[in-house]
Amino acid sequence: GAGVSQTPSNKVTEKGKYVELRCDPISGHTALYWYRQSLGQGPEFLIYFQGTGAADDSGLPNDRFFAVRPEGSVSTLKIQRTERGDSAVYLCASSLRGSGGAYEQFFGPGTRLTVL
Amino acid sequence: AQSVTQLDSQVPVFEEAPVELRCNYSSSVSVYLFWYVQYPNQGLQLLLKYLSGSTLVKGINGFEAEFNKSQTSFHLRKPSVHISDTAEYFCAVSHTNAGKSTFGDGTTLTVKP
């Protein structure tokens, strides 16, 4: 079956602009995660959804970042007033269940965001 | 809080040689441990995971890892590497009661002919 998909694959924007990044998880997966990967570093946790609700948003760096998952499937990560420091690869992952951390997370290919 | 340290940022090795990629973690509670591989221009793929039970875990592509609780380590090993194993490898931990994972900064494995 289809894996996790993310669109767009690349996004170039100007400082101060608003961007939306989309994630389509594997069908039937109730948990969805967003991570950010900067050059030379490992993925850094941003937010985790269990169903429609954000179960843990402790990784969001500031209030310019927001994510939604209104129907418990597709999720959108929204970044307002982008800054050059937001440039990174944004990864989405989904898993069958979220609680307990034991369920394998399946990662999408990522969206490379470049803020000029 | 939990953290992961991958002790080597780059590991060059010749084909058919053994390799060990080192990972140490820090956590005040019980954790699950994972190794992921990221091939060039591809997404992260799970190699293996430790949840409980036997401390020696076998994964895909001939990799294995050993959980050592006293040393808080989860080193990845392969007895004989191939050119195709060239990739970035990430160690990760998650709490047993939380879904998110904390990743190390990765180790670049380069297999030379």
PDB file of C-alpha atoms in Angstrom:
ATOM      1  CA  GLY A   1       0.000   0.000   0.000  1.00  0.00           C
ATOM      2  CA  ALA A   2       0.936   3.661  -0.168  1.00  0.00           C
ATOM      3  CA  GLY A   3       3.357   5.067   2.339  1.00  0.00           C
ATOM      4  CA  VAL A   4       3.392   8.468   3.993  1.00  0.00           C
ATOM      5  CA  SER A   5       3.361  11.243   1.434  1.00  0.00           C
ATOM      6  CA  GLN A   6       4.310  14.882   1.877  1.00  0.00           C
ATOM      7  CA  THR A   7       3.692  17.859  -0.341  1.00  0.00           C
ATOM      8  CA  PRO A   8       5.357  19.859  -1.638  1.00  0.00           C
ATOM      9  CA  SER A   9       8.704  18.105  -1.809  1.00  0.00           C
ATOM     10  CA  ASN A  10      10.447  21.470  -1.994  1.00  0.00           C
ATOM     11  CA  LYS A  11       9.268  24.899  -0.935  1.00  0.00           C
ATOM     12  CA  VAL A  12      11.184  28.128  -1.394  1.00  0.00           C
ATOM     13  CA  THR A  13       9.738  31.223   0.228  1.00  0.00           C
ATOM     14  CA  GLU A  14      10.773  34.671   1.318  1.00  0.00           C
ATOM     15  CA  LYS A  15      11.339  35.800   4.858  1.00  0.00           C
ATOM     16  CA  GLY A  16       8.085  36.896   6.448  1.00  0.00           C
ATOM     17  CA  LYS A  17       5.807  34.787   4.259  1.00  0.00           C
ATOM     18  CA  TYR A  18       3.319  32.137   5.392  1.00  0.00           C
ATOM     19  CA  VAL A  19       3.721  28.483   4.364  1.00  0.00           C
ATOM     20  CA  GLU A  20       1.706  25.301   4.695  1.00  0.00           C
ATOM     21  CA  LEU A  21       3.186  21.820   4.528  1.00  0.00           C
ATOM     22  CA  ARG A  22       0.927  18.829   4.026  1.00  0.00           C
ATOM     23  CA  CYS A  23       1.211  15.240   5.238  1.00  0.00           C
ATOM     24  CA  ASP A  24      -0.879  12.256   4.127  1.00  0.00           C
ATOM     25  CA  PRO A  25      -0.341   9.389   6.577  1.00  0.00           C
ATOM     26  CA  ILE A  26      -0.778   5.691   5.941  1.00  0.00           C
ATOM     27  CA  SER A  27      -4.450   4.816   5.891  1.00  0.00           C
ATOM     28  CA  GLY A  28      -5.650   3.581   9.276  1.00  0.00           C
ATOM     29  CA  HIS A  29      -2.763   5.056  11.255  1.00  0.00           C
ATOM     30  CA  THR A  30      -4.132   6.982  14.196  1.00  0.00           C
ATOM     31  CA  ALA A  31      -0.903   8.647  15.282  1.00  0.00           C
ATOM     32  CA  LEU A  32       0.887  11.315  13.268  1.00  0.00           C
ATOM     33  CA  TYR A  33       4.148  13.088  14.062  1.00  0.00           C
ATOM     34  CA  TRP A  34       5.979  16.129  12.698  1.00  0.00           C
ATOM     35  CA  TYR A  35       9.741  16.450  13.000  1.00  0.00           C
ATOM     36  CA  ARG A  36      12.232  19.018  11.714  1.00  0.00           C
ATOM     37  CA  GLN A  37      15.671  18.013  10.474  1.00  0.00           C
ATOM     38  CA  SER A  38      18.337  20.659  10.079  1.00  0.00           C
ATOM     39  CA  LEU A  39      21.505  20.021   8.112  1.00  0.00           C
ATOM     40  CA  GLY A  40      23.854  17.665   9.914  1.00  0.00           C
ATOM     41  CA  GLN A  41      21.401  16.900  12.697  1.00  0.00           C
ATOM     42  CA  GLY A  42      18.876  14.251  13.540  1.00  0.00           C
ATOM     43  CA  PRO A  43      15.132  14.793  13.373  1.00  0.00           C
ATOM     44  CA  GLU A  44      13.807  17.048  16.115  1.00  0.00           C
ATOM     45  CA  PHE A  45      10.291  16.418  17.438  1.00  0.00           C
ATOM     46  CA  LEU A  46       7.701  19.137  16.855  1.00  0.00           C
ATOM     47  CA  ILE A  47       4.199  17.777  17.508  1.00  0.00           C
ATOM     48  CA  TYR A  48       2.299  14.511  17.809  1.00  0.00           C
ATOM     49  CA  PHE A  49      -1.378  13.873  17.032  1.00  0.00           C
ATOM     50  CA  GLN A  50      -3.459  11.006  18.325  1.00  0.00           C
ATOM     51  CA  GLY A  51      -6.546  11.145  16.147  1.00  0.00           C
ATOM     52  CA  THR A  52      -7.631  14.739  15.656  1.00  0.00           C
ATOM     53  CA  GLY A  53      -6.082  16.146  18.787  1.00  0.00           C
ATOM     54  CA  ALA A  54      -2.546  17.243  19.512  1.00  0.00           C
ATOM     55  CA  ALA A  55      -1.359  14.862  22.234  1.00  0.00           C
ATOM     56  CA  ASP A  56       2.011  16.571  22.619  1.00  0.00           C
ATOM     57  CA  ASP A  57       3.022  19.897  21.064  1.00  0.00           C
ATOM     58  CA  SER A  58       5.992  20.512  23.329  1.00  0.00           C
ATOM     59  CA  GLY A  59       8.415  20.595  20.398  1.00  0.00           C
ATOM     60  CA  LEU A  60       6.880  23.543  18.554  1.00  0.00           C
ATOM     61  CA  PRO A  61       9.568  26.232  18.802  1.00  0.00           C
ATOM     62  CA  ASN A  62       7.243  29.245  19.109  1.00  0.00           C
ATOM     63  CA  ASP A  63       3.756  30.479  18.316  1.00  0.00           C
ATOM     64  CA  ARG A  64       4.591  30.994  14.637  1.00  0.00           C
ATOM     65  CA  PHE A  65       4.255  27.228  14.233  1.00  0.00           C
ATOM     66  CA  PHE A  66       0.873  25.533  14.261  1.00  0.00           C
ATOM     67  CA  ALA A  67      -0.434  22.180  13.051  1.00  0.00           C
ATOM     68  CA  VAL A  68      -3.875  20.733  12.491  1.00  0.00           C
ATOM     69  CA  ARG A  69      -5.401  17.360  11.737  1.00  0.00           C
ATOM     70  CA  PRO A  70      -9.129  18.129  11.526  1.00  0.00           C
ATOM     71  CA  GLU A  71     -10.414  14.739  10.366  1.00  0.00           C
ATOM     72  CA  GLY A  72      -7.814  12.520  11.947  1.00  0.00           C
ATOM     73  CA  SER A  73      -6.026  11.782   8.692  1.00  0.00           C
ATOM     74  CA  VAL A  74      -4.264  14.506   6.678  1.00  0.00           C
ATOM     75  CA  SER A  75      -2.272  17.022   8.673  1.00  0.00           C
ATOM     76  CA  THR A  76      -1.027  20.491   7.803  1.00  0.00           C
ATOM     77  CA  LEU A  77       1.915  22.217   9.438  1.00  0.00           C
ATOM     78  CA  LYS A  78       1.578  25.975   9.219  1.00  0.00           C
ATOM     79  CA  ILE A  79       4.407  28.449   9.691  1.00  0.00           C
ATOM     80  CA  GLN A  80       3.684  32.154   9.921  1.00  0.00           C
ATOM     81  CA  ARG A  81       6.164  34.993   9.339  1.00  0.00           C
ATOM     82  CA  THR A  82       8.877  32.594   8.220  1.00  0.00           C
ATOM     83  CA  GLU A  83      12.463  33.256   9.236  1.00  0.00           C
ATOM     84  CA  ARG A  84      15.710  32.081   7.646  1.00  0.00           C
ATOM     85  CA  GLY A  85      16.267  29.842  10.656  1.00  0.00           C
ATOM     86  CA  ASP A  86      13.140  27.891   9.740  1.00  0.00           C
ATOM     87  CA  SER A  87      14.961  26.443   6.730  1.00  0.00           C
ATOM     88  CA  ALA A  88      15.104  22.667   7.207  1.00  0.00           C
ATOM     89  CA  VAL A  89      13.575  19.416   6.050  1.00  0.00           C
ATOM     90  CA  TYR A  90      10.198  18.864   7.685  1.00  0.00           C
ATOM     91  CA  LEU A  91       9.418  15.202   8.203  1.00  0.00           C
ATOM     92  CA  CYS A  92       6.078  13.589   8.841  1.00  0.00           C
ATOM     93  CA  ALA A  93       5.609  10.109  10.270  1.00  0.00           C
ATOM     94  CA  SER A  94       2.624   7.983  11.135  1.00  0.00           C
ATOM     95  CA  SER A  95       2.105   4.898  13.251  1.00  0.00           C
ATOM     96  CA  LEU A  96      -0.727   2.495  13.873  1.00  0.00           C
ATOM     97  CA  ARG A  97      -1.025   3.633  17.477  1.00  0.00           C
ATOM     98  CA  GLY A  98       0.796   6.337  19.346  1.00  0.00           C
ATOM     99  CA  SER A  99       0.690   5.550  23.002  1.00  0.00           C
ATOM    100  CA  GLY A 100       3.696   3.817  24.469  1.00  0.00           C
ATOM    101  CA  GLY A 101       6.111   4.576  21.665  1.00  0.00           C
ATOM    102  CA  ALA A 102       6.374   0.916  20.690  1.00  0.00           C
ATOM    103  CA  TYR A 103       4.653   1.176  17.367  1.00  0.00           C
ATOM    104  CA  GLU A 104       6.889   1.675  14.339  1.00  0.00           C
ATOM    105  CA  GLN A 105       6.848   5.155  12.886  1.00  0.00           C
ATOM    106  CA  PHE A 106       6.769   5.236   9.087  1.00  0.00           C
ATOM    107  CA  PHE A 107       8.388   8.356   7.694  1.00  0.00           C
ATOM    108  CA  GLY A 108       7.565  10.354   4.615  1.00  0.00           C
ATOM    109  CA  PRO A 109      10.247  11.716   2.264  1.00  0.00           C
ATOM    110  CA  GLY A 110      10.041  15.178   3.804  1.00  0.00           C
ATOM    111  CA  THR A 111       9.490  18.720   2.587  1.00  0.00           C
ATOM    112  CA  ARG A 112      12.627  20.791   2.144  1.00  0.00           C
ATOM    113  CA  LEU A 113      11.799  24.359   3.181  1.00  0.00           C
ATOM    114  CA  THR A 114      14.144  27.152   2.173  1.00  0.00           C
ATOM    115  CA  VAL A 115      13.520  30.656   3.498  1.00  0.00           C
ATOM    116  CA  LEU A 116      15.401  33.321   1.571  1.00  0.00           C
TER     117      LEU A 116
ATOM    118  CA  ALA B   1      14.168  14.595  29.557  1.00  0.00           C
ATOM    119  CA  GLN B   2      15.931  12.125  27.341  1.00  0.00           C
ATOM    120  CA  SER B   3      18.897  12.506  25.021  1.00  0.00           C
ATOM    121  CA  VAL B   4      20.825  10.433  22.508  1.00  0.00           C
ATOM    122  CA  THR B   5      24.517  10.661  21.672  1.00  0.00           C
ATOM    123  CA  GLN B   6      25.948   9.029  18.597  1.00  0.00           C
ATOM    124  CA  LEU B   7      29.631   8.907  19.318  1.00  0.00           C
ATOM    125  CA  ASP B   8      30.903   8.909  15.740  1.00  0.00           C
ATOM    126  CA  SER B   9      29.720  11.384  13.137  1.00  0.00           C
ATOM    127  CA  GLN B  10      31.459   9.531  10.303  1.00  0.00           C
ATOM    128  CA  VAL B  11      32.582   5.929   9.975  1.00  0.00           C
ATOM    129  CA  PRO B  12      34.527   4.898   6.871  1.00  0.00           C
ATOM    130  CA  VAL B  13      35.011   1.176   6.389  1.00  0.00           C
ATOM    131  CA  PHE B  14      36.063  -1.178   3.625  1.00  0.00           C
ATOM    132  CA  GLU B  15      33.622  -3.578   2.008  1.00  0.00           C
ATOM    133  CA  GLU B  16      33.210  -6.918   3.817  1.00  0.00           C
ATOM    134  CA  ALA B  17      34.716  -5.514   7.026  1.00  0.00           C
ATOM    135  CA  PRO B  18      32.743  -5.503  10.289  1.00  0.00           C
ATOM    136  CA  VAL B  19      31.295  -2.263  11.595  1.00  0.00           C
ATOM    137  CA  GLU B  20      29.960  -0.903  14.874  1.00  0.00           C
ATOM    138  CA  LEU B  21      28.022   2.353  15.167  1.00  0.00           C
ATOM    139  CA  ARG B  22      27.860   3.556  18.745  1.00  0.00           C
ATOM    140  CA  CYS B  23      24.855   5.024  20.525  1.00  0.00           C
ATOM    141  CA  ASN B  24      24.450   6.101  24.131  1.00  0.00           C
ATOM    142  CA  TYR B  25      21.260   7.447  25.645  1.00  0.00           C
ATOM    143  CA  SER B  26      20.196   9.240  28.770  1.00  0.00           C
ATOM    144  CA  SER B  27      16.783   8.867  30.368  1.00  0.00           C
ATOM    145  CA  SER B  28      15.312   8.790  33.845  1.00  0.00           C
ATOM    146  CA  VAL B  29      12.555   6.372  32.822  1.00  0.00           C
ATOM    147  CA  SER B  30      12.193   3.194  30.804  1.00  0.00           C
ATOM    148  CA  VAL B  31      12.708   3.605  27.087  1.00  0.00           C
ATOM    149  CA  TYR B  32      12.309   1.906  23.780  1.00  0.00           C
ATOM    150  CA  LEU B  33      15.307   2.071  21.446  1.00  0.00           C
ATOM    151  CA  PHE B  34      15.464   2.252  17.666  1.00  0.00           C
ATOM    152  CA  TRP B  35      17.910   2.412  14.793  1.00  0.00           C
ATOM    153  CA  TYR B  36      16.850   4.034  11.523  1.00  0.00           C
ATOM    154  CA  VAL B  37      18.666   4.225   8.187  1.00  0.00           C
ATOM    155  CA  GLN B  38      18.378   7.031   5.676  1.00  0.00           C
ATOM    156  CA  TYR B  39      19.662   6.338   2.181  1.00  0.00           C
ATOM    157  CA  PRO B  40      20.498   9.315  -0.045  1.00  0.00           C
ATOM    158  CA  ASN B  41      17.365  11.160  -1.136  1.00  0.00           C
ATOM    159  CA  GLN B  42      15.096   8.758   0.719  1.00  0.00           C
ATOM    160  CA  GLY B  43      13.051   8.822   3.918  1.00  0.00           C
ATOM    161  CA  LEU B  44      13.963   7.240   7.237  1.00  0.00           C
ATOM    162  CA  GLN B  45      13.488   3.476   7.420  1.00  0.00           C
ATOM    163  CA  LEU B  46      13.399   1.393  10.590  1.00  0.00           C
ATOM    164  CA  LEU B  47      16.308  -1.062  10.882  1.00  0.00           C
ATOM    165  CA  LEU B  48      15.472  -2.582  14.250  1.00  0.00           C
ATOM    166  CA  LYS B  49      13.990  -1.829  17.640  1.00  0.00           C
ATOM    167  CA  TYR B  50      14.308  -2.917  21.252  1.00  0.00           C
ATOM    168  CA  LEU B  51      11.123  -2.981  23.288  1.00  0.00           C
ATOM    169  CA  SER B  52      11.746  -5.664  25.911  1.00  0.00           C
ATOM    170  CA  GLY B  53      13.061  -9.195  26.333  1.00  0.00           C
ATOM    171  CA  SER B  54      16.300 -10.357  24.752  1.00  0.00           C
ATOM    172  CA  THR B  55      18.907  -7.613  24.729  1.00  0.00           C
ATOM    173  CA  LEU B  56      20.252  -8.720  21.335  1.00  0.00           C
ATOM    174  CA  VAL B  57      17.984  -7.499  18.579  1.00  0.00           C
ATOM    175  CA  LYS B  58      18.232  -8.536  14.951  1.00  0.00           C
ATOM    176  CA  GLY B  59      17.020  -6.275  12.170  1.00  0.00           C
ATOM    177  CA  ILE B  60      16.890  -6.040   8.423  1.00  0.00           C
ATOM    178  CA  ASN B  61      19.868  -6.228   6.063  1.00  0.00           C
ATOM    179  CA  GLY B  62      21.960  -8.274   8.515  1.00  0.00           C
ATOM    180  CA  PHE B  63      22.187  -5.596  11.199  1.00  0.00           C
ATOM    181  CA  GLU B  64      21.894  -6.288  14.906  1.00  0.00           C
ATOM    182  CA  ALA B  65      22.102  -4.217  18.072  1.00  0.00           C
ATOM    183  CA  GLU B  66      22.625  -4.949  21.735  1.00  0.00           C
ATOM    184  CA  PHE B  67      20.862  -3.123  24.547  1.00  0.00           C
ATOM    185  CA  ASN B  68      23.092  -2.604  27.560  1.00  0.00           C
ATOM    186  CA  LYS B  69      21.112  -1.064  30.393  1.00  0.00           C
ATOM    187  CA  SER B  70      24.045  -0.601  32.778  1.00  0.00           C
ATOM    188  CA  GLN B  71      26.030   1.285  30.144  1.00  0.00           C
ATOM    189  CA  THR B  72      22.928   2.940  28.651  1.00  0.00           C
ATOM    190  CA  SER B  73      24.088   1.929  25.189  1.00  0.00           C
ATOM    191  CA  PHE B  74      22.500   0.489  22.068  1.00  0.00           C
ATOM    192  CA  HIS B  75      25.329  -0.082  19.596  1.00  0.00           C
ATOM    193  CA  LEU B  76      24.576  -1.221  16.041  1.00  0.00           C
ATOM    194  CA  ARG B  77      26.723  -3.903  14.414  1.00  0.00           C
ATOM    195  CA  LYS B  78      27.106  -5.745  11.143  1.00  0.00           C
ATOM    196  CA  PRO B  79      29.710  -8.479  10.633  1.00  0.00           C
ATOM    197  CA  SER B  80      30.331  -7.744   6.958  1.00  0.00           C
ATOM    198  CA  VAL B  81      29.223  -4.559   5.213  1.00  0.00           C
ATOM    199  CA  HIS B  82      28.359  -3.979   1.564  1.00  0.00           C
ATOM    200  CA  ILE B  83      28.709  -0.925  -0.619  1.00  0.00           C
ATOM    201  CA  SER B  84      24.924  -0.619  -0.489  1.00  0.00           C
ATOM    202  CA  ASP B  85      25.064  -0.040   3.293  1.00  0.00           C
ATOM    203  CA  THR B  86      26.457   3.440   2.670  1.00  0.00           C
ATOM    204  CA  ALA B  87      23.905   5.714   4.332  1.00  0.00           C
ATOM    205  CA  GLU B  88      23.122   7.863   7.356  1.00  0.00           C
ATOM    206  CA  TYR B  89      22.180   5.933  10.498  1.00  0.00           C
ATOM    207  CA  PHE B  90      20.155   7.390  13.360  1.00  0.00           C
ATOM    208  CA  CYS B  91      19.690   6.067  16.867  1.00  0.00           C
ATOM    209  CA  ALA B  92      16.461   7.076  18.640  1.00  0.00           C
ATOM    210  CA  VAL B  93      14.718   6.577  21.973  1.00  0.00           C
ATOM    211  CA  SER B  94      11.157   7.003  23.129  1.00  0.00           C
ATOM    212  CA  HIS B  95       9.588   6.770  26.541  1.00  0.00           C
ATOM    213  CA  THR B  96       7.469   3.707  27.111  1.00  0.00           C
ATOM    214  CA  ASN B  97       4.490   5.968  27.824  1.00  0.00           C
ATOM    215  CA  ALA B  98       4.958   8.613  25.136  1.00  0.00           C
ATOM    216  CA  GLY B  99       4.837   8.435  21.375  1.00  0.00           C
ATOM    217  CA  LYS B 100       7.518  10.896  20.295  1.00  0.00           C
ATOM    218  CA  SER B 101      11.109   9.876  19.632  1.00  0.00           C
ATOM    219  CA  THR B 102      14.351  11.680  20.399  1.00  0.00           C
ATOM    220  CA  PHE B 103      17.023  11.191  17.760  1.00  0.00           C
ATOM    221  CA  GLY B 104      20.790  11.382  17.759  1.00  0.00           C
ATOM    222  CA  ASP B 105      22.588  13.517  15.204  1.00  0.00           C
ATOM    223  CA  GLY B 106      23.392  10.563  12.985  1.00  0.00           C
ATOM    224  CA  THR B 107      26.417   8.602  11.829  1.00  0.00           C
ATOM    225  CA  THR B 108      27.446   8.608   8.193  1.00  0.00           C
ATOM    226  CA  LEU B 109      28.605   5.146   7.208  1.00  0.00           C
ATOM    227  CA  THR B 110      30.712   5.094   4.057  1.00  0.00           C
ATOM    228  CA  VAL B 111      31.635   1.689   2.675  1.00  0.00           C
ATOM    229  CA  LYS B 112      34.611   1.744   0.340  1.00  0.00           C
ATOM    230  CA  PRO B 113      35.430  -0.924  -2.264  1.00  0.00           C
TER     231      PRO B 113
END
